[in-house]
Coordinates of C-alpha atoms in Angstrom, one line a residue:
X1 CA -17.4 23.6 -38.3
X2 CA -20.1 23.7 -35.7
X3 CA -20.6 23.1 -32.0
X4 CA -21.8 19.6 -31.2
X5 CA -22.0 19.8 -27.4
X6 CA -21.4 22.2 -24.6
X7 CA -20.5 21.6 -20.9
X8 CA -20.8 24.4 -18.4
X9 CA -19.9 24.3 -14.7
X10 CA -20.4 27.0 -12.1
X11 CA -20.9 29.9 -14.5
X12 CA -23.4 32.6 -13.4
X13 CA -26.8 31.0 -12.8
X14 CA -25.8 27.6 -14.1
X15 CA -24.3 25.1 -11.6
X16 CA -23.9 22.4 -14.3
X17 CA -25.3 21.9 -17.8
X18 CA -24.6 19.4 -20.5
X19 CA -26.2 20.4 -23.8
X20 CA -26.3 18.8 -27.3
X21 CA -26.6 21.3 -30.1
X22 CA -28.1 20.5 -33.5
X23 CA -27.0 22.4 -36.6
X24 CA -29.4 25.2 -35.8
X25 CA -31.0 25.7 -32.4
X26 CA -33.4 28.0 -30.7
X27 CA -33.3 28.1 -26.9
X28 CA -36.6 29.0 -25.3
X29 CA -37.9 29.1 -21.8
X30 CA -39.0 31.6 -19.1
X31 CA -36.9 34.6 -18.0
X32 CA -33.8 34.0 -15.8
X33 CA -33.6 30.3 -16.6
X34 CA -30.2 30.5 -18.3
X35 CA -30.7 31.1 -22.0
X36 CA -28.5 34.2 -22.2
X37 CA -25.9 32.6 -19.9
X38 CA -25.4 29.8 -22.4
X39 CA -24.6 32.3 -25.2
X40 CA -22.4 34.3 -22.8
X41 CA -20.5 31.1 -21.9
X42 CA -19.9 30.3 -25.6
X43 CA -18.7 33.9 -26.2
X44 CA -16.3 33.6 -23.2
X45 CA -15.0 30.4 -24.5
X46 CA -14.8 31.0 -28.3
X47 CA -15.1 34.8 -28.7
X48 CA -11.8 36.1 -30.1
X49 CA -11.8 39.3 -28.1
X50 CA -13.7 38.4 -24.9
X51 CA -10.6 37.3 -22.9
X52 CA -8.6 40.3 -24.1
X53 CA -10.4 42.6 -21.7
X54 CA -8.8 43.1 -18.2
X55 CA -11.9 42.0 -16.4
X56 CA -13.0 39.1 -18.5
X57 CA -14.6 37.5 -15.4
X58 CA -15.4 38.7 -12.0
X59 CA -16.8 37.2 -8.7
X60 CA -20.4 37.5 -10.0
X61 CA -19.6 35.2 -12.9
X62 CA -19.2 32.3 -10.5
X63 CA -22.2 30.3 -9.5
X64 CA -23.9 32.1 -6.6
X65 CA -20.7 34.4 -6.5
X66 CA -18.9 31.6 -4.8
X67 CA -15.3 31.6 -6.0
X68 CA -13.4 30.3 -2.9
X69 CA -14.1 27.2 -0.9
X70 CA -12.2 27.3 2.4
X71 CA -9.6 29.5 0.7
X72 CA -9.2 27.1 -2.3
X73 CA -10.2 28.7 -5.7
X74 CA -13.4 27.3 -7.3
X75 CA -13.2 26.9 -11.0
X76 CA -15.5 27.9 -13.8
X77 CA -15.3 25.3 -16.6
X78 CA -16.8 25.7 -20.1
X79 CA -16.0 23.1 -22.7
X80 CA -17.2 22.9 -26.3
X81 CA -16.9 20.0 -28.7
X82 CA -16.8 21.1 -32.3
X83 CA -17.4 18.8 -35.2
X84 CA -18.3 18.8 -39.0
X85 CA -14.7 19.9 -39.7
X86 CA -13.7 21.0 -43.1
X87 CA -10.3 20.0 -44.7
X88 CA -9.0 23.4 -43.8
X89 CA -10.1 23.0 -40.2
X90 CA -8.4 19.6 -40.0
X91 CA -5.2 21.0 -41.4
X92 CA -5.2 24.0 -39.0
X93 CA -6.1 22.1 -35.8
X94 CA -4.6 18.7 -36.6
X95 CA -2.4 18.5 -33.5
X96 CA -5.5 19.0 -31.3
X97 CA -8.0 16.8 -33.0
X98 CA -9.6 13.7 -31.4
X99 CA -12.2 11.3 -32.6
X100 CA -15.8 10.6 -31.4
X101 CA -17.0 7.1 -31.2
X102 CA -20.5 5.9 -32.0
X103 CA -21.4 6.1 -28.3
X104 CA -20.5 9.8 -28.3
X105 CA -17.3 9.2 -26.2
X106 CA -14.1 11.1 -27.1
X107 CA -11.3 8.8 -28.3
X108 CA -7.6 9.6 -28.9
X109 CA -6.6 9.4 -32.6
X110 CA -4.0 6.7 -31.6
X111 CA -6.6 4.5 -30.0
X112 CA -8.9 4.4 -33.1
X113 CA -8.7 1.3 -35.3
X114 CA -6.2 1.7 -38.1
X115 CA -7.6 3.8 -41.1
X116 CA -10.8 4.7 -39.2
X117 CA -9.7 8.1 -37.8
X118 CA -11.8 10.8 -39.5
X119 CA -14.3 8.3 -40.9
X120 CA -18.0 8.3 -40.4
X121 CA -17.5 5.8 -37.5
X122 CA -14.9 8.0 -35.8
X123 CA -15.3 11.6 -37.1
X124 CA -12.7 14.2 -36.0
X125 CA -13.7 16.6 -33.3
X126 CA -12.0 19.5 -31.6
X127 CA -12.4 20.2 -27.9
X128 CA -11.7 23.6 -26.3
X129 CA -12.1 24.3 -22.6
X130 CA -12.1 27.5 -20.6
X131 CA -10.9 27.6 -17.0
X132 CA -11.7 30.6 -14.9
X133 CA -10.6 31.1 -11.3
X134 CA -9.4 33.5 -8.6
X135 CA -5.7 33.9 -8.3
X136 CA -5.2 34.1 -4.5
X137 CA -1.6 35.4 -4.7
X138 CA -2.3 38.1 -7.3
X139 CA -5.7 39.0 -6.0
X140 CA -7.3 38.9 -9.5
X141 CA -9.6 36.8 -11.6
X142 CA -8.1 34.9 -14.5
X143 CA -9.7 33.0 -17.5
X144 CA -8.0 31.2 -20.3
X145 CA -9.1 28.9 -23.1
X146 CA -7.1 25.7 -23.7
X147 CA -7.1 22.8 -26.2
X148 CA -8.1 19.6 -24.5
X149 CA -5.7 17.6 -26.6
X150 CA -2.8 16.9 -26.2
X151 CA -2.4 17.1 -22.5
X152 CA 1.2 17.1 -21.3
X153 CA 2.3 14.8 -18.4
X154 CA 2.4 17.8 -16.1
X155 CA -1.2 18.7 -17.0
X156 CA -0.3 21.8 -19.0
X157 CA -2.2 22.3 -22.2
X158 CA -1.8 24.6 -25.1
X159 CA -3.7 27.8 -25.0
X160 CA -6.2 28.5 -27.8
X161 CA -5.0 31.8 -29.3
X162 CA -7.1 34.7 -30.5
X163 CA -6.1 34.1 -34.2
X164 CA -7.3 30.4 -33.9
X165 CA -10.6 31.5 -32.4
X166 CA -11.1 33.8 -35.4
X167 CA -10.7 30.8 -37.6
X168 CA -13.4 29.0 -35.7
X169 CA -15.6 32.0 -36.5
X170 CA -17.9 32.4 -33.5
X171 CA -19.8 35.6 -33.7
X172 CA -22.1 36.7 -30.8
X173 CA -24.5 39.5 -31.1
X174 CA -26.2 40.3 -27.8
X175 CA -29.7 41.8 -27.8
X176 CA -30.0 44.6 -30.3
X177 CA -29.9 47.0 -27.4
X178 CA -26.2 46.8 -28.1
X179 CA -26.6 47.6 -31.8
X180 CA -25.0 51.0 -31.5
X181 CA -21.7 49.3 -30.6
X182 CA -22.1 46.6 -33.2
X183 CA -22.0 49.4 -35.9
X184 CA -19.0 51.1 -34.4
X185 CA -15.3 50.5 -35.3
X186 CA -14.4 49.4 -31.8
X187 CA -12.5 46.2 -31.5
X188 CA -14.6 43.0 -31.7
X189 CA -17.6 44.7 -33.2
X190 CA -19.3 43.4 -36.3
X191 CA -17.9 46.1 -38.4
X192 CA -14.4 45.4 -37.1
X193 CA -14.9 41.6 -37.8
X194 CA -16.0 42.4 -41.3
X195 CA -12.9 44.6 -41.9
X196 CA -10.6 41.9 -40.5
X197 CA -12.2 39.3 -42.8
X198 CA -11.6 41.5 -45.7
X199 CA -8.0 42.0 -44.4
X200 CA -8.7 45.8 -44.4
X201 CA -6.0 47.7 -42.5
X202 CA -7.2 51.4 -42.3
X203 CA -4.3 53.7 -43.4
X204 CA -6.4 56.7 -42.6
X205 CA -5.7 56.8 -38.9
X206 CA -2.5 58.9 -39.0
X207 CA -3.8 61.4 -41.6
X208 CA -7.0 61.8 -39.6
X209 CA -5.1 62.3 -36.3
X210 CA -2.8 64.9 -38.0
X211 CA -5.9 66.9 -39.2
X212 CA -7.4 66.7 -35.7
X213 CA -4.1 68.1 -34.2
X214 CA -4.3 71.0 -36.6
X215 CA -7.8 71.9 -35.2
X216 CA -6.4 72.4 -31.7
X217 CA -4.6 75.8 -32.3
X218 CA -7.6 77.1 -34.3
X219 CA -10.0 76.5 -31.4
X220 CA -7.5 77.7 -28.8
X221 CA -6.9 81.0 -30.5
X222 CA -10.6 81.8 -30.7
X223 CA -11.0 85.3 -29.1
X224 CA -13.6 84.0 -26.6
X225 CA -11.5 81.0 -25.5
X226 CA -7.9 82.4 -25.6
X227 CA -8.3 84.7 -22.5
X228 CA -9.6 81.8 -20.5
X229 CA -6.6 79.6 -21.4
X230 CA -4.2 82.5 -20.6
X231 CA -5.9 82.8 -17.1
X232 CA -5.3 79.1 -16.6
X233 CA -1.6 79.4 -17.5
X234 CA -1.2 82.3 -15.0
X235 CA -2.8 80.4 -12.2
X236 CA -0.8 77.2 -12.8
X237 CA 2.5 79.1 -13.1
X238 CA 2.2 80.1 -9.5
X239 CA 2.8 76.5 -8.6
X240 CA 4.3 74.7 -11.6
X241 CA 6.3 76.5 -14.3
X242 CA 4.7 75.9 -17.7
X243 CA 6.2 76.3 -21.2
X244 CA 6.1 79.9 -22.4
X245 CA 5.2 78.8 -25.9
X246 CA 1.8 79.8 -27.3
X247 CA 0.8 76.2 -27.5
X248 CA 1.4 75.3 -23.9
X249 CA -2.3 75.1 -23.4
X250 CA -4.6 73.8 -26.1
X251 CA -8.1 72.5 -26.5
X252 CA -8.2 69.5 -28.8
X253 CA -11.2 67.7 -30.3
X254 CA -10.0 64.3 -29.1
X255 CA -7.3 62.7 -27.0
X256 CA -5.7 61.8 -30.4
X257 CA -5.3 58.1 -30.2
X258 CA -6.4 55.4 -32.6
X259 CA -8.6 53.7 -30.0
X260 CA -10.4 57.0 -29.4
X261 CA -11.1 57.3 -33.1
X262 CA -12.5 53.8 -33.2
X263 CA -15.0 54.8 -30.5
X264 CA -16.1 58.2 -32.0
X265 CA -16.3 57.3 -35.7
X266 CA -20.0 57.0 -36.5
X267 CA -21.8 55.6 -39.5
X268 CA -24.1 58.2 -41.3
X269 CA -26.9 57.2 -43.6
X270 CA -29.7 58.7 -45.6
X271 CA -32.9 56.9 -46.3
X272 CA -35.6 57.5 -49.0
X273 CA -37.7 59.1 -46.3
X274 CA -34.9 61.2 -45.0
X275 CA -32.4 62.1 -47.8
X276 CA -30.2 64.1 -45.4
X277 CA -27.4 61.9 -43.9
X278 CA -27.9 61.3 -40.2
X279 CA -26.2 59.1 -37.6
X280 CA -27.6 55.6 -38.0
X281 CA -29.1 55.8 -34.4
X282 CA -31.2 58.8 -35.5
X283 CA -32.9 56.7 -38.2
X284 CA -34.8 54.6 -35.7
X285 CA -34.2 51.4 -33.8
X286 CA -35.6 49.2 -36.6
X287 CA -33.2 50.7 -39.2
X288 CA -30.3 50.2 -36.8
X289 CA -31.2 46.6 -36.3
X290 CA -31.5 45.9 -40.1
X291 CA -28.0 47.5 -40.5
X292 CA -26.7 45.1 -37.9
X293 CA -28.1 42.2 -39.9
X294 CA -26.7 43.6 -43.1
X295 CA -23.2 43.3 -41.5
X296 CA -24.0 39.7 -40.5
X297 CA -25.0 38.9 -44.0
X298 CA -21.8 40.4 -45.4
X299 CA -19.8 38.3 -42.9
X300 CA -21.7 35.1 -43.7
X301 CA -21.5 35.6 -47.5
X302 CA -17.7 35.3 -47.4
X303 CA -18.3 31.5 -47.0
X304 CA -15.8 31.3 -44.1
X305 CA -16.7 29.5 -40.9
X306 CA -19.4 31.4 -39.1
X307 CA -21.1 30.1 -36.0
X308 CA -23.6 32.8 -35.2
X309 CA -25.3 33.3 -31.9
X310 CA -27.8 36.0 -31.0
X311 CA -30.3 37.1 -28.3
X312 CA -33.8 38.1 -29.3
X313 CA -33.5 39.1 -33.0
X314 CA -37.1 40.1 -33.0
X315 CA -36.5 43.4 -31.1
X316 CA -38.1 46.3 -33.1
X317 CA -38.5 44.2 -36.2
X318 CA -41.8 43.3 -37.9
X319 CA -42.7 39.6 -38.3
X320 CA -41.8 39.4 -42.0
X321 CA -38.3 40.8 -41.4
X322 CA -37.8 38.4 -38.5
X323 CA -38.6 35.4 -40.7
X324 CA -36.4 36.7 -43.5
X325 CA -33.3 37.3 -41.3
X326 CA -33.5 34.0 -39.6
X327 CA -34.0 32.1 -42.8
X328 CA -31.1 33.9 -44.4
X329 CA -28.7 33.3 -41.5
X330 CA -29.6 29.6 -41.3
X331 CA -28.9 29.2 -45.0
X332 CA -25.5 31.0 -44.9
X333 CA -23.9 30.2 -41.5
X334 CA -22.4 26.9 -40.4
X335 CA -24.6 27.1 -37.3
X336 CA -27.1 29.5 -35.8
X337 CA -27.9 29.7 -32.1
X338 CA -30.7 32.0 -31.0
X339 CA -32.8 32.9 -28.0
X340 CA -36.2 34.4 -28.7
X341 CA -39.7 35.1 -27.4
X342 CA -41.2 35.5 -30.9
X343 CA -43.6 32.9 -32.4
X344 CA -42.5 34.0 -35.9
X345 CA -38.9 33.0 -35.1
X346 CA -39.9 29.9 -33.3
X347 CA -41.7 28.7 -36.4
X348 CA -38.3 28.7 -38.2
X349 CA -37.0 26.0 -35.9
X350 CA -39.9 23.5 -35.9
X351 CA -37.7 21.0 -37.7
X352 CA -36.3 19.6 -34.4
X353 CA -34.4 22.8 -33.6
X354 CA -36.2 24.1 -30.5
X355 CA -34.8 23.3 -27.1
X356 CA -36.6 24.3 -23.9
X357 CA -34.1 25.4 -21.2
X358 CA -35.2 24.2 -17.7
X359 CA -33.8 23.1 -14.4
X360 CA -34.0 19.6 -13.2
X361 CA -36.6 19.1 -10.4
X362 CA -34.2 17.6 -7.8
X363 CA -31.0 19.5 -8.6
X364 CA -29.8 22.9 -9.8
X365 CA -28.6 21.4 -13.0
X366 CA -29.7 23.1 -16.2
X367 CA -30.9 20.9 -19.1
X368 CA -32.2 21.4 -22.6
X369 CA -35.4 19.4 -23.4
X370 CA -36.1 18.8 -27.1
X371 CA -39.6 19.6 -28.1
X372 CA -41.2 16.4 -29.2
X373 CA -44.7 15.9 -30.6
X374 CA -46.5 13.0 -28.8
X375 CA -48.5 10.5 -30.8
X376 CA -51.7 11.8 -29.3
X377 CA -51.1 15.2 -31.0
X378 CA -51.4 15.3 -34.8
X379 CA -48.3 16.9 -36.4
X380 CA -50.6 18.8 -38.7
X381 CA -52.4 20.5 -35.8
X382 CA -49.1 21.3 -34.1
X383 CA -47.6 23.0 -37.2
X384 CA -50.9 24.8 -38.1
X385 CA -51.6 26.1 -34.7
X386 CA -48.1 26.6 -33.4
X387 CA -48.4 30.4 -33.0
X388 CA -51.9 30.3 -31.5
X389 CA -51.6 27.4 -29.1
X390 CA -48.0 26.4 -28.4
X391 CA -45.5 29.3 -28.9
X392 CA -46.6 31.2 -25.8
X393 CA -47.1 28.1 -23.7
X394 CA -43.5 26.9 -24.1
X395 CA -42.3 30.2 -22.6
X396 CA -44.5 29.9 -19.6
X397 CA -44.2 28.6 -16.1
X398 CA -47.5 26.8 -16.5
X399 CA -50.3 26.2 -19.0
X400 CA -54.1 26.1 -18.3
X401 CA -56.1 24.4 -21.1
X402 CA -59.7 25.3 -21.7
X403 CA -62.3 24.2 -24.3
X404 CA -63.0 27.5 -26.0
X405 CA -62.2 31.2 -26.5
X406 CA -64.9 32.3 -24.0
X407 CA -63.5 30.0 -21.4
X408 CA -60.0 31.5 -21.8
X409 CA -60.9 35.1 -21.5
X410 CA -63.3 34.4 -18.6
X411 CA -60.6 32.5 -16.6
X412 CA -58.3 35.6 -16.8
X413 CA -61.1 37.8 -15.3
X414 CA -61.8 35.2 -12.6
X415 CA -58.1 35.2 -11.7
X416 CA -58.1 39.0 -11.3
X417 CA -61.3 38.8 -9.1
X418 CA -59.8 36.0 -6.9
X419 CA -56.6 38.1 -6.3
X420 CA -58.8 41.0 -5.2
X421 CA -60.4 38.9 -2.4
X422 CA -57.1 37.4 -1.4
X423 CA -54.4 40.0 -1.8
X424 CA -51.7 37.3 -1.3
X425 CA -53.0 35.2 -4.2
X426 CA -51.1 36.0 -7.4
X427 CA -52.9 36.3 -10.7
X428 CA -52.3 33.8 -13.5
X429 CA -50.3 36.5 -15.4
X430 CA -48.2 37.3 -12.3
X431 CA -47.2 33.6 -12.1
X432 CA -46.5 33.4 -15.9
X433 CA -49.4 31.1 -16.7
X434 CA -50.7 30.9 -20.3
X435 CA -54.3 30.0 -20.9
X436 CA -54.6 28.0 -24.1
X437 CA -57.8 27.5 -26.1
X438 CA -57.9 23.8 -27.2
X439 CA -60.9 24.5 -29.5
X440 CA -62.8 21.5 -28.2
X441 CA -62.6 19.0 -25.5
X442 CA -61.3 16.2 -27.7
X443 CA -58.0 18.1 -28.3
X444 CA -57.3 18.7 -24.6
X445 CA -55.4 15.5 -24.0
X446 CA -53.0 15.7 -27.0
X447 CA -52.1 19.2 -26.2
X448 CA -51.7 18.3 -22.5
X449 CA -49.3 15.5 -23.4
X450 CA -47.2 17.9 -25.4
X451 CA -46.7 20.4 -22.6
X452 CA -46.1 17.6 -20.0
X453 CA -43.5 16.2 -22.3
X454 CA -41.8 19.6 -22.3
X455 CA -41.6 19.4 -18.5
X456 CA -44.1 22.3 -18.2
X457 CA -46.9 22.0 -15.5
X458 CA -50.2 21.8 -17.5
X459 CA -53.7 22.0 -16.1
X460 CA -57.2 21.6 -17.6
X461 CA -60.6 23.1 -16.9
X462 CA -63.5 21.4 -18.8
X463 CA -67.1 20.4 -18.9
X464 CA -67.6 17.0 -17.4
X465 CA -71.2 16.6 -18.6
X466 CA -70.0 15.3 -22.0
X467 CA -69.2 11.8 -20.7
X468 CA -65.5 12.6 -20.0
X469 CA -63.7 10.1 -17.7
X470 CA -62.1 12.3 -15.0
X471 CA -59.7 9.5 -14.0
X472 CA -58.4 9.2 -17.5
X473 CA -58.0 13.0 -17.8
X474 CA -55.9 13.1 -14.7
X475 CA -53.2 11.0 -16.5
X476 CA -52.6 13.7 -19.1
X477 CA -52.3 16.7 -16.8
X478 CA -50.5 17.9 -13.7
X479 CA -54.0 18.6 -12.3
X480 CA -57.5 19.2 -13.7
X481 CA -60.9 20.4 -12.6
X482 CA -64.3 19.8 -14.3
X483 CA -67.7 21.4 -13.9
X484 CA -71.1 19.8 -14.6
X485 CA -73.0 22.7 -16.3
X486 CA -72.9 21.7 -20.0
X487 CA -70.8 24.7 -21.0
X488 CA -69.3 27.9 -19.6
X489 CA -72.3 29.9 -20.7
X490 CA -74.7 27.8 -18.6
X491 CA -72.2 27.9 -15.7
X492 CA -72.3 31.7 -15.6
X493 CA -76.0 32.0 -16.3
X494 CA -76.9 29.6 -13.5
X495 CA -74.5 30.6 -10.8
X496 CA -74.0 34.4 -10.9
X497 CA -76.2 36.6 -8.7
X498 CA -79.4 37.8 -10.5
X499 CA -78.6 41.5 -10.0
X500 CA -75.3 40.9 -11.8
X501 CA -77.1 39.4 -14.8
X502 CA -79.5 42.4 -15.0
X503 CA -76.7 45.0 -14.7
X504 CA -74.9 43.2 -17.5
X505 CA -78.0 43.5 -19.8
X506 CA -78.5 47.2 -19.0
X507 CA -74.8 47.8 -19.7
X508 CA -74.5 45.8 -22.9
X509 CA -77.8 45.5 -24.7
X510 CA -77.2 48.6 -26.9
X511 CA -74.0 47.0 -28.2
X512 CA -74.2 46.6 -32.0
X513 CA -73.4 42.9 -31.6
X514 CA -76.2 42.1 -29.1
X515 CA -78.6 39.5 -30.4
X516 CA -81.9 41.3 -31.1
X517 CA -84.0 38.2 -31.8
X518 CA -83.9 37.0 -28.2
X519 CA -86.8 38.4 -26.2
X520 CA -85.7 40.3 -23.1
X521 CA -87.6 39.3 -19.9
X522 CA -89.5 42.0 -18.1
X523 CA -88.3 43.4 -14.8
X524 CA -90.9 41.3 -12.9
X525 CA -90.3 38.0 -14.8
X526 CA -89.2 35.0 -12.8
X527 CA -85.6 34.4 -12.1
X528 CA -85.3 31.3 -14.3
X529 CA -86.5 33.4 -17.3
X530 CA -83.6 35.8 -16.8
X531 CA -81.1 33.0 -16.4
X532 CA -82.4 31.3 -19.6
X533 CA -82.2 34.6 -21.5
X534 CA -78.6 35.3 -20.4
X535 CA -77.6 31.7 -21.4
X536 CA -79.1 32.2 -24.9
X537 CA -77.3 35.5 -25.3
X538 CA -73.9 34.0 -24.4
X539 CA -74.4 31.0 -26.6
X540 CA -75.4 33.0 -29.6
X541 CA -72.4 35.3 -29.2
X542 CA -69.7 32.8 -28.2
X543 CA -66.2 34.2 -28.7
X544 CA -67.4 37.8 -28.7
X545 CA -66.2 38.6 -25.2
X546 CA -69.6 38.6 -23.6
X547 CA -68.8 35.9 -21.0
X548 CA -65.8 37.7 -19.7
X549 CA -67.7 41.0 -19.7
X550 CA -70.5 39.4 -17.7
X551 CA -68.1 38.1 -15.1
X552 CA -66.4 41.5 -14.9
X553 CA -69.7 42.8 -13.4
X554 CA -69.5 40.3 -10.6
X555 CA -68.3 41.3 -7.2
X556 CA -65.0 39.4 -6.4
X557 CA -66.5 37.5 -3.5
X558 CA -69.3 36.2 -5.8
X559 CA -67.1 34.5 -8.4
X560 CA -68.6 31.0 -9.2
X561 CA -67.0 28.2 -7.2
X562 CA -65.9 26.2 -10.2
X563 CA -64.1 29.1 -11.8
X564 CA -62.5 30.1 -8.5
X565 CA -61.4 26.4 -8.0
X566 CA -59.8 26.3 -11.5
X567 CA -57.7 29.4 -10.8
X568 CA -56.8 28.3 -7.3
X569 CA -55.7 24.8 -8.6
X570 CA -53.1 26.4 -10.8
X571 CA -51.9 29.2 -8.5
X572 CA -51.5 27.0 -5.4
X573 CA -49.5 24.4 -7.3
X574 CA -47.1 26.9 -8.8
X575 CA -46.7 28.8 -5.6
X576 CA -45.8 25.6 -3.8
X577 CA -43.5 24.4 -6.5

């Protein structure tokens, strides 16, 4: 069983969303765009224990905290369509099954041509919907999950029970910042889920509680504690008569309930580096995270339905562990749903499993855009250079493409300088812009087409002296700007103030990487000699950071017009939009 589609209305920051989910999916996008909200919505709908809490939803779970419209309750609606049902799934949920036609529309079993129900043409699906609203009479927020089929004439539907949700097998692990709870025995944690799947029913609770009760008198009779307790009894007796037994006042180690034990029981481990058993949290964040995934592996290996969702599995884990964990879970679970900012995890979903979460331009509706490789971009280049050129860009609010490494590092310096002159002008980093080195002007358009296809504003800054058609370039980018200098090195050498060039030479010429075979002009040599010298130095040491270092010596007001224009082109567009 896996989730085929998800519909969300008025839940947290999502006014409306209609998402199609592949077998394994990675949601990417900038912060506060709705990635975590999608996983939270799934947990609210399918999580076995989520609705068991008294405050499953509150006013801030409604879109813009708007839960009443002229006194009439506004509803949160979350609906999932589940497919790829096993024979066991069909048997358990038979009463609630419907069929899906070739056009994706849901059809009642009785309306399907005879003998076609459950076939490839009309596969069985299961729809479950959550409705959350404010109960005006009771003054409280209510949320329940229902089967969409069958619907009684009065509109009443059967509630999806906790035991049925466990059969669906949805497991949600929030960011590993909650890993300490995942490893506890509290209800709904991974350890609790694993015990339930093994049908383990701890019989130790009563014996442990009895032993804890026996500790109470021992502590209370301690010579340093007993006088204090006796003084308390004397004081209280002035107002309320207490029992005269010796045990009328005790200090116990817990409040002696099963639920309290679930919260305080802690997993102790010893590692090769630290053979003394310690609470798992004391072994380090990375170790705790791996323990969490070990529990997930144990759950998945039982070969039961597991639909696994998780935020940011990369937290505190090295790249090789990130890859191993994601690969393992994808191979064992019925479906994996992740959010992540890690290129190492993104690479595991390049087989049509990456969806960019964004908001439609003209509405507040949230949509998922499949990452597609345009014909102008070679698939080999996309796969080979994904980490270096694409992974960061798809998480950004905008992308600025440049021709080389020096161009990229210099643009960032120019951005900082421009913001120093105009304190209201944000830097590229502040706006969430990624500068991408296309490694040559011929690759600019293909990469530009990719980011535009993702719905991400994409800009270009390039050398127009190489016969590039500016009008043609405009068709591939949100906006672009060119310069006529025949390379960034010449642009800097020809446009920066002479005193900046000389200061740079004095500051850098003793660097071990400085080219020694280029003759340094004398202090009285003509200006053009100095500019030619700087150009040669920059060209011979492309990619070594000299271009950015040179610009860093420039006063903010003296930043070359072309560099300033490229930065302003991007910042003004993103501020307006």
